mmCIF file of C-alpha atoms and ligand atoms in Angstrom:
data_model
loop_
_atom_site.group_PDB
_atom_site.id
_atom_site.type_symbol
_atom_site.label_atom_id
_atom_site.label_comp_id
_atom_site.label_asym_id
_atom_site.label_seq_id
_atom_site.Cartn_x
_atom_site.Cartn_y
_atom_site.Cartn_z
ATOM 1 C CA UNK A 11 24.819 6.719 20.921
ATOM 2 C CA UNK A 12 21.726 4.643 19.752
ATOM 3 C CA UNK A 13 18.779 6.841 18.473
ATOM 4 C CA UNK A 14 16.768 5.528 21.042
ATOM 5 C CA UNK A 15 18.757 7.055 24.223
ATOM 6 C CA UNK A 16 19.478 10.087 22.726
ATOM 7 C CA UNK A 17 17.378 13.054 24.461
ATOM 8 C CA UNK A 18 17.482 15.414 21.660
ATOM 9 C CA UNK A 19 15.815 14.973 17.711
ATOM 10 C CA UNK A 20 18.031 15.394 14.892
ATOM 11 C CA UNK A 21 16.885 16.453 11.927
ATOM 12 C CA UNK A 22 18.479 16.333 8.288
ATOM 13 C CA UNK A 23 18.185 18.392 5.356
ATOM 14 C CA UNK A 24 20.029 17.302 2.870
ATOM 15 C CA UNK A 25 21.050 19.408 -0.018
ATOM 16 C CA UNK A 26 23.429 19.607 -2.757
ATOM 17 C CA UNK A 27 24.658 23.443 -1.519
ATOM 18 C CA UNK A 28 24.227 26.754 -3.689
ATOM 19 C CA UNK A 29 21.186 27.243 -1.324
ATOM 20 C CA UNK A 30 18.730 29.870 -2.208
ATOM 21 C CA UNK A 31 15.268 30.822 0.030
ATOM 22 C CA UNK A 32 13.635 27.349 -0.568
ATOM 23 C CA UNK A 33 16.457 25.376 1.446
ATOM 24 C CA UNK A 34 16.430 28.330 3.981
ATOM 25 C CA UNK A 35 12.434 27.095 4.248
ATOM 26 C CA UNK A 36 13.316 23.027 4.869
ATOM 27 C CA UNK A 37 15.886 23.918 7.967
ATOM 28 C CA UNK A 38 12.739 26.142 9.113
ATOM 29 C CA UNK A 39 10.523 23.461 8.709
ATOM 30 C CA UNK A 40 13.579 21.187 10.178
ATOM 31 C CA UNK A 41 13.367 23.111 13.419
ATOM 32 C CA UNK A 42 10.052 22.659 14.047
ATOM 33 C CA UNK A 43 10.720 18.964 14.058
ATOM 34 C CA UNK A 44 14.178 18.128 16.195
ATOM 35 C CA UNK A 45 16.142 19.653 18.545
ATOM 36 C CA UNK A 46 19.281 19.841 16.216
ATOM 37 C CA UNK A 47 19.049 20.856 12.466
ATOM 38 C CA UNK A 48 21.877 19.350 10.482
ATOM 39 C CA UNK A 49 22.319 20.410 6.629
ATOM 40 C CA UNK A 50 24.342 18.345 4.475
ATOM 41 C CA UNK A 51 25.639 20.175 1.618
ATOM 42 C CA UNK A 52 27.422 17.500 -1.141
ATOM 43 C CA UNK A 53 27.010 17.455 -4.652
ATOM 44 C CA UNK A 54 26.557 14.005 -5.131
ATOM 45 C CA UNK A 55 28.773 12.526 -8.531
ATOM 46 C CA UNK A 56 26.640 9.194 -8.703
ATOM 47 C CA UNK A 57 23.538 11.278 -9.289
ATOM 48 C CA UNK A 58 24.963 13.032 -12.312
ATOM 49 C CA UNK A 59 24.893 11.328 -15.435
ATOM 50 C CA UNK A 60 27.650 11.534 -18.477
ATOM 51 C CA UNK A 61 27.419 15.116 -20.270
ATOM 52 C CA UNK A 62 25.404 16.264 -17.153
ATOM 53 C CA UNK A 63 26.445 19.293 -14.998
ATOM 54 C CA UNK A 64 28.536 17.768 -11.834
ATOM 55 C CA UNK A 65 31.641 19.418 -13.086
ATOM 56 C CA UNK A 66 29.343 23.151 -13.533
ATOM 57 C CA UNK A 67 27.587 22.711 -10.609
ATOM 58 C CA UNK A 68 27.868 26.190 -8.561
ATOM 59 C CA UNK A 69 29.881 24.979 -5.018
ATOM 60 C CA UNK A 70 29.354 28.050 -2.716
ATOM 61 C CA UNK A 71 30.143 26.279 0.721
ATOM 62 C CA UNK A 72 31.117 29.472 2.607
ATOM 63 C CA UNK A 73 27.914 31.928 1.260
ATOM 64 C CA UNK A 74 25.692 28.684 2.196
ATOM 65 C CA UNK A 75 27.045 28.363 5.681
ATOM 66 C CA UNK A 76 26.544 31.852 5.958
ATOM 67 C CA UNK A 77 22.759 31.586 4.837
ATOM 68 C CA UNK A 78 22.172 28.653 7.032
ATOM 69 C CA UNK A 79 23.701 30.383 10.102
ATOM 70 C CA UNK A 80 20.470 33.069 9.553
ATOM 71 C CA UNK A 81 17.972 30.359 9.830
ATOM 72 C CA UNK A 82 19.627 28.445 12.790
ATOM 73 C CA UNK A 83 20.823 25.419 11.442
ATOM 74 C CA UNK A 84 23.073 23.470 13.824
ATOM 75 C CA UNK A 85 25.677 21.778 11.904
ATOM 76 C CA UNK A 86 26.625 21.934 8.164
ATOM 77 C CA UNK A 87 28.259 18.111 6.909
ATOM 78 C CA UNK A 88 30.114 18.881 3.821
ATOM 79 C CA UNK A 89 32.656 15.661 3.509
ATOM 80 C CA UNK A 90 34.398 14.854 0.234
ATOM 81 C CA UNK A 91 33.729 13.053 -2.919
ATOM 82 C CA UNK A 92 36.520 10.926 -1.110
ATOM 83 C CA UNK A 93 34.751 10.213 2.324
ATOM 84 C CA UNK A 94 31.934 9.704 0.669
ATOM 85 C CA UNK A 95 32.771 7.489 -2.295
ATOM 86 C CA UNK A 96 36.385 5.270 -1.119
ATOM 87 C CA UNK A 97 35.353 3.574 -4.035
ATOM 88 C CA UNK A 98 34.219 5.815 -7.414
ATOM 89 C CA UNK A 99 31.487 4.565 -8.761
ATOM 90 C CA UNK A 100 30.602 2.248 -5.690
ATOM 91 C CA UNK A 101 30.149 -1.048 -6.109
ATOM 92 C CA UNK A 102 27.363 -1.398 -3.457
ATOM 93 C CA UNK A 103 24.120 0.093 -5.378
ATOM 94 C CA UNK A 104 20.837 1.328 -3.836
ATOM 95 C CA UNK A 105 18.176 1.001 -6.987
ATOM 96 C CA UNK A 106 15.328 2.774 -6.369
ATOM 97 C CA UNK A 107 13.055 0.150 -8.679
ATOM 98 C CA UNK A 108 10.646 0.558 -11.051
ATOM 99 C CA UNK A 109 9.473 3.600 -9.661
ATOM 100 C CA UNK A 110 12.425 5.414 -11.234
ATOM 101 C CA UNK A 111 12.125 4.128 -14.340
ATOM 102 C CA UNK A 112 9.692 6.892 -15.646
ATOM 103 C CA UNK A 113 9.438 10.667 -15.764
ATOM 104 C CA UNK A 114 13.268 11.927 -14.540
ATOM 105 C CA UNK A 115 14.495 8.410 -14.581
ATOM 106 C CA UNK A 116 13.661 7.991 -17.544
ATOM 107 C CA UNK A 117 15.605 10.614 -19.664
ATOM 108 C CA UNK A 118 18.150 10.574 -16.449
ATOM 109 C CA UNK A 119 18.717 6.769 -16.241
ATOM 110 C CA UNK A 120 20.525 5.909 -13.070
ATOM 111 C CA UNK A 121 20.163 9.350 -11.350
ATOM 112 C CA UNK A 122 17.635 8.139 -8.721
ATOM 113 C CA UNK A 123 20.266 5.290 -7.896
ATOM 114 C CA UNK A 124 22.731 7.838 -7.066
ATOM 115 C CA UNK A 125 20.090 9.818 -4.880
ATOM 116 C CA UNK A 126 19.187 6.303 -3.295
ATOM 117 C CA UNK A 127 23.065 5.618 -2.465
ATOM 118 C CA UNK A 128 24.164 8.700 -1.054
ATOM 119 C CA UNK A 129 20.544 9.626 1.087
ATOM 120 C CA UNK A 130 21.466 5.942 2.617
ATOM 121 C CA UNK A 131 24.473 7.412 2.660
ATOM 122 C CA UNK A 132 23.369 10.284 4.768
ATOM 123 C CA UNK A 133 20.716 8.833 6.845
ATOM 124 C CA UNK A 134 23.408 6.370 8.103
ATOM 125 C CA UNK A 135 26.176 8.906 9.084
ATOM 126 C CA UNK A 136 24.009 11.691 10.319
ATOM 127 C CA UNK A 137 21.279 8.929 11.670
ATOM 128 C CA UNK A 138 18.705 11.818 11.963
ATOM 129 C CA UNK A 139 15.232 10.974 13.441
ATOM 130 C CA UNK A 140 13.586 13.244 10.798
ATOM 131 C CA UNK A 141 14.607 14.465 7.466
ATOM 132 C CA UNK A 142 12.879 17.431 5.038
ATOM 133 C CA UNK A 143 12.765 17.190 1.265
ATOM 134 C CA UNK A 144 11.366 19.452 -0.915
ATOM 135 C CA UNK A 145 8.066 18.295 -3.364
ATOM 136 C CA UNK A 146 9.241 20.028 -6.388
ATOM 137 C CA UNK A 147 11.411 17.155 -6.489
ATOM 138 C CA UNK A 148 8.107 15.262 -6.584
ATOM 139 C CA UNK A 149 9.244 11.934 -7.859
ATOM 140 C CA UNK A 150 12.478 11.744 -5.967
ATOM 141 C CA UNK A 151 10.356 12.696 -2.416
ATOM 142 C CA UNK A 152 8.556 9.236 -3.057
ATOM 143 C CA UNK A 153 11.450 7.518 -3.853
ATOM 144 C CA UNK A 154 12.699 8.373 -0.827
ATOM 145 C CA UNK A 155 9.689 7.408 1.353
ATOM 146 C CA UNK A 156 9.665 3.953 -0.389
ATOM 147 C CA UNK A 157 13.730 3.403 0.369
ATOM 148 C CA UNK A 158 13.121 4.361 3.974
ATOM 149 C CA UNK A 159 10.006 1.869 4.160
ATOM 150 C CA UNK A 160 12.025 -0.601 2.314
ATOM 151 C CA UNK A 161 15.191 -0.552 4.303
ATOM 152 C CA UNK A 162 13.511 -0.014 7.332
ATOM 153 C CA UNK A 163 14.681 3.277 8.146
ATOM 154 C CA UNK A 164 13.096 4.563 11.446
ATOM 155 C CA UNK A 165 13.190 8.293 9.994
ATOM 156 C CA UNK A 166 10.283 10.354 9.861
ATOM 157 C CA UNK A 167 10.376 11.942 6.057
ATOM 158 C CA UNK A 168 8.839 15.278 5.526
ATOM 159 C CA UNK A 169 7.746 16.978 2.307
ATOM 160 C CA UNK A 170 8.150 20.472 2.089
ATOM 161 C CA UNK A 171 5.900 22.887 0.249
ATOM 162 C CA UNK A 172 7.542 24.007 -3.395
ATOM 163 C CA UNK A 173 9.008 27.709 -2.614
ATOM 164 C CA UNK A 174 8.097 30.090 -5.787
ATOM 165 C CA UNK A 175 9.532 33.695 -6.814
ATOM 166 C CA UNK A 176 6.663 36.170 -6.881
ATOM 167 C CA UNK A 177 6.014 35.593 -10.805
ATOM 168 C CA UNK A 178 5.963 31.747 -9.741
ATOM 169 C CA UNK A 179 8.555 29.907 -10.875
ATOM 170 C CA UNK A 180 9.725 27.518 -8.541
ATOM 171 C CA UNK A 181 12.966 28.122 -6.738
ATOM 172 C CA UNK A 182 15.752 25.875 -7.846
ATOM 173 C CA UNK A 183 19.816 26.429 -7.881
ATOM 174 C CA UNK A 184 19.957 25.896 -11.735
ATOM 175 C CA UNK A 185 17.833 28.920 -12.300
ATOM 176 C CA UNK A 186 20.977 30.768 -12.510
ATOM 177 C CA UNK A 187 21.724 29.185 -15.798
ATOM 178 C CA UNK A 188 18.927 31.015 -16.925
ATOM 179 C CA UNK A 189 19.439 34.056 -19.143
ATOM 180 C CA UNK A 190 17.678 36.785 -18.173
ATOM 181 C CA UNK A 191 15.544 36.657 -20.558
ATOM 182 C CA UNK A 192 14.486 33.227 -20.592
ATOM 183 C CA UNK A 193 13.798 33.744 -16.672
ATOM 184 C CA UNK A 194 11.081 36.094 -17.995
ATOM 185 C CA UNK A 195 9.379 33.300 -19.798
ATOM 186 C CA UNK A 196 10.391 30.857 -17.365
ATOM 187 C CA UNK A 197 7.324 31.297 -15.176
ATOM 188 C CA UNK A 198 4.923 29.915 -17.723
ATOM 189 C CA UNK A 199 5.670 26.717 -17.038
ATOM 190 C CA UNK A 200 3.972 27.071 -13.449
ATOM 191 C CA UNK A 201 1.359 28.874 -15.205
ATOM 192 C CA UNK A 202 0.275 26.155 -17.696
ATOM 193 C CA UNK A 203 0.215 23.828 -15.344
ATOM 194 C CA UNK A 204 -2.059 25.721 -12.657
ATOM 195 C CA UNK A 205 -4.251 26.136 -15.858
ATOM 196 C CA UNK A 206 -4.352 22.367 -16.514
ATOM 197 C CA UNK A 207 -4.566 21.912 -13.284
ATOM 198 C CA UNK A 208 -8.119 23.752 -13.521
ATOM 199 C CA UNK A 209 -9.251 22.293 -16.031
ATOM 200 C CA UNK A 210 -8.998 19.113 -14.087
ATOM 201 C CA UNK A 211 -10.205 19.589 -11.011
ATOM 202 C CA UNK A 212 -14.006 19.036 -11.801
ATOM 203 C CA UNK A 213 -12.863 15.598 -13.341
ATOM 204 C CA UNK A 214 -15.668 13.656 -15.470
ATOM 205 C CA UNK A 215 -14.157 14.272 -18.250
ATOM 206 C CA UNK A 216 -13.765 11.758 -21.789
ATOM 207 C CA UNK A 217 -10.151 10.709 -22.367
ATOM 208 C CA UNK A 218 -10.675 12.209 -25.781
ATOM 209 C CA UNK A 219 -11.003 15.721 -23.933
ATOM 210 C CA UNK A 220 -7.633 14.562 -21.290
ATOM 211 C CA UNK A 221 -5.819 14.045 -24.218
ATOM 212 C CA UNK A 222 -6.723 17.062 -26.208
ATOM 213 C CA UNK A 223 -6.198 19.208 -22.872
ATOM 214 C CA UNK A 224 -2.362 17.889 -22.625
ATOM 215 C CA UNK A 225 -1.959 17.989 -26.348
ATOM 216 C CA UNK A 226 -2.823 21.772 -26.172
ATOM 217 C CA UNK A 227 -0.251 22.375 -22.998
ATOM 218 C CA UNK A 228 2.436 20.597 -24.784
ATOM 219 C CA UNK A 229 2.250 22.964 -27.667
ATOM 220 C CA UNK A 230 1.830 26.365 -25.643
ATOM 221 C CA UNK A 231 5.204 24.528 -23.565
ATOM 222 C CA UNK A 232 6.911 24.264 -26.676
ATOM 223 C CA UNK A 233 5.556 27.323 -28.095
ATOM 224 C CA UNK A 234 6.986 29.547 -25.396
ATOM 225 C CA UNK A 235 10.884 28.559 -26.554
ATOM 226 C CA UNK A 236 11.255 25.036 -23.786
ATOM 227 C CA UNK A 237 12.541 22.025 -24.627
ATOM 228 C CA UNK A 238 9.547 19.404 -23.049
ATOM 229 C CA UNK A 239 10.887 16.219 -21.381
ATOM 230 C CA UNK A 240 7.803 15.310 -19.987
ATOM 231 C CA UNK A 241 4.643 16.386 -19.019
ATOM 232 C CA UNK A 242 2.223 13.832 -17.385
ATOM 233 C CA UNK A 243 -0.472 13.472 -14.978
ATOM 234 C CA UNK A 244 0.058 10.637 -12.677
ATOM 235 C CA UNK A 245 -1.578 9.524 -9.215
ATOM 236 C CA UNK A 246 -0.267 10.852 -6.373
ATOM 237 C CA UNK A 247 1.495 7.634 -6.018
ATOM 238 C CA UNK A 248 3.131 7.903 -9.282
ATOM 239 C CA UNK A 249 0.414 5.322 -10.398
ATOM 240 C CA UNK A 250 -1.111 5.654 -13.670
ATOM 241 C CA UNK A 251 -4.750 7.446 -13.924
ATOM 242 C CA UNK A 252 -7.346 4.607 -14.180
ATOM 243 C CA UNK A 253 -8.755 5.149 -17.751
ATOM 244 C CA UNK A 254 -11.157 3.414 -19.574
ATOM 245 C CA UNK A 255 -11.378 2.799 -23.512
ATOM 246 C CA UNK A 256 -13.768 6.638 -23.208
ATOM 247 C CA UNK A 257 -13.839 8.112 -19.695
ATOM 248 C CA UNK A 258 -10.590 9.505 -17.954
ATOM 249 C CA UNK A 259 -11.872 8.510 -14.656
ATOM 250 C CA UNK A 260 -10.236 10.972 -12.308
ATOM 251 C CA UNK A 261 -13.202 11.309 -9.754
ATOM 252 C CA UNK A 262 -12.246 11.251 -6.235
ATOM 253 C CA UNK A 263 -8.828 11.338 -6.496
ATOM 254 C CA UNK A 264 -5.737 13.113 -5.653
ATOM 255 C CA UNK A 265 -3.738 13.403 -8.938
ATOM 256 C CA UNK A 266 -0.516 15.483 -9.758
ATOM 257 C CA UNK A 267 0.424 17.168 -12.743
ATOM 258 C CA UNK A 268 4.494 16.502 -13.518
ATOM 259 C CA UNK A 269 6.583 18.882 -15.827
ATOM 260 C CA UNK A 270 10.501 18.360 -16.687
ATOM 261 C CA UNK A 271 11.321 21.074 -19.802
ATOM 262 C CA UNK A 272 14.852 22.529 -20.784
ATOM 263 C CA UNK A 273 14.840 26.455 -21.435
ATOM 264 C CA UNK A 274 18.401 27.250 -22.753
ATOM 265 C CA UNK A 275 20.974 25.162 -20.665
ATOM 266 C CA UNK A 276 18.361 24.804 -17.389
ATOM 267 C CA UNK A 277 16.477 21.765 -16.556
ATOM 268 C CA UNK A 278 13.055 22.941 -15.023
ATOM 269 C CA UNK A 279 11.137 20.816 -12.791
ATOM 270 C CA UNK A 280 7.433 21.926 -11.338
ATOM 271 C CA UNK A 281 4.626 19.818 -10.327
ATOM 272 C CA UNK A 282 0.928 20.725 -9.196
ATOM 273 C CA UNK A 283 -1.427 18.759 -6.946
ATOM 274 C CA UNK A 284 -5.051 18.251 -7.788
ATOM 275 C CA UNK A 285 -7.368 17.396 -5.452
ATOM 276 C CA UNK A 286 -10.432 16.344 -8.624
ATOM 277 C CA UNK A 287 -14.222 16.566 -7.516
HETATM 278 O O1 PAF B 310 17.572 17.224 -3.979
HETATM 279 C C1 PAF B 310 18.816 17.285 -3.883
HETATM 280 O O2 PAF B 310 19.393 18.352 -3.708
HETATM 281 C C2 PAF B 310 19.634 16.013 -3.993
HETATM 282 O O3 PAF B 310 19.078 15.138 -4.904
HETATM 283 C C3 PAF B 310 19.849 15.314 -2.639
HETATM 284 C C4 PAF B 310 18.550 14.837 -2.021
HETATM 285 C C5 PAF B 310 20.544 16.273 -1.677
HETATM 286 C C6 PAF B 310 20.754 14.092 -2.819
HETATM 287 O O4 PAF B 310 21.988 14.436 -3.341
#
C-alpha cells in the first residue's frame, strides 16, 4: 500500500541489535511519532571495515526482542546478511560524499557508505514515515538527513537525545568491551568535553587561546590511558568554525564538540553541543 493511503504512521528505528537503555529510549521516542514502531535489528557487514569487529559483534536477537517487547515496539525486522546483500559487497553503492570524508570517515573509510546502503536499504523495505537515530552518532545523524534530502525520501528523521550512565558516559553496545576498569575512567571523556565545552560557550576568544584549549584536552585524553582519533569542534553542520588569521570567531553560533578515542579494544564516540554567546 502507498504511504499516502495508509491510515496508520510507521516509524523505524533502526539498530544494529545488542540493545541496551538508549535504543529502549528511540522506540519511546518512536511511539510518540507513528502508530506502529518497527525496530530493525541487522548488523550491517558493509559498514564494517577489514580488521574491524563484524565477526565480534555481540548478536543477542532473542534478549533484544525481549527488551523491545517492554517498551512496545510493534515489529522487530531481523533478515539475513543474505536478504539483505544477494550480492556481497553490492555493486550498487550509496556514498554519503564529502561529508564522510572527515572525523569517523576518515580513520573508518567507507563505513558511512555502508550506513548509506543499508538505511536506503531499510527505508525502502520498511517505507516508514518517520525514523529515530540517536546524536551520539553525531556525524552519521547528518549523513542521514542529507541522503534522505538527496534521494528524496519523504521520511521525517528524528534525532534522539545521547542516553548517559549516571557517571556519564554515553550508552553504546561496545561498552562491554570495556574492562572494568577502564569503564571507571571511561567517563572522562564526557567530562573533558563538558569542560571544553565551558570554556567555549562565552566565545570571543583568540585562535591562539582555541588552540591552546584543545591542545590541553588532547593531552588530559591521552593522559587518562585513550587512544585519541579525533577531537574537533565543528559547526553544527559539520562546517568548519570561521576563523580568522587571530580571532576564533565562534559568536552566535551553534557549534559541537566531536570526540572518537580507543580505551583498550572499545571505540568511544561522545559529542557536546554549544550554544556560544
Ligand atoms: O547506528 C547504528 O546502529 C547503525 O549504524 C545503523 C544506523 C543501524 C545502520 O546499520
Amino acid at each position: 500500500m502507498d504511504k499516502q493511503d495508509r491510515q496508520q504512521r510507521i516509524a523505524l528505528v533502526p539498530t544494529m541489535g545488542n540493545l541496551h537503555q538508549g535504543h529502549l529510549e528511540l522506540v519511546k521516542i518512536a511511539k510518540q511519532h507513528a502508530d506502529i514502531v518497527v525496530v530493525s535489528i541487522f548488523v550491517n557487514p558493509t559498514q564494517f571495515g577489514v580488521g574491524e569487529d563484524f565477526d565480534s559483534y555481540p548478536r543477542t536477537l532473542d534478549e533484544d526482542v525481549a527488551k523491545l517487547a517492554t517498551v512496545g515496539a510493534d515489529y522487530v525486522f531481523a533478515p539475513s546478511v543474505d536478504a539483505m546483500y544477494p550480492v556481497l559487497p553490492p555493486p550498487t553503492t550509496v556514498l554519503a560524499g564529502a561529508i564522510s570524508s572527515q572525523l569517523c570517515g576518515q580513520s573508518r573509510p567507507g563505513h558511512f557508505d555502508g550506513v548509506g546502503i543499508v538505511v536506503s536499504k531499510l527505508f525502502n523495505i520498511v517505507q516508514p514515515d518517520v525514523a529515530i537515530f540517536g546524536q551520539k552518532d553525531y556525524q552519521q545523524l547528518a549523513i542521514i538527513k542529507q541522503l534522505v534530502r538527496d534521494l528524496s525520501y519523504s521520511i521525517e528523521i528524528i534525532g534522539a537525545p545521547i542516553i548517559r550512565a549516571d557517571d556519564g558516559l554515553a550508552l553504546s553496545s561496545r561498552n562491554q568491551y570495556l574492562t572494568e576498569s577502564e569503564r571507571q575512567v571511561a567517563p572522562i571523556l564526557h567530562r573533558e568535553l563538558q569542560d571544553l565545552a565551558k570554556q567555549l560557550k562565552g566565545g570571543g576568544i583568540s585562535q591562539q587561546a582555541f588552540e591552546s584549549l584543545l591542545k590541553d584536552k588532547r593531552t588530559r585524553i591521552s593522559d587518562a590511558g585513550f587512544t585519541i582519533d579525533y577531537l574537533e569542534v565543528k559547526t553544527e553542520a559539520l562546517g568548519s568554525v570561521v576563523s580568522d588569521s587571530t580571532t576564533f570567531n565562534i559568536e552566535n553560533k551553534n557549534i559541537v564538540i566531536l570526540v572518537a578515542a580507543w580505551l583498550g579494544r572499545a571505540r568511544l564516540l561522545d559529542n557536546q553541543l554549544v550554544v556560544v554567546g
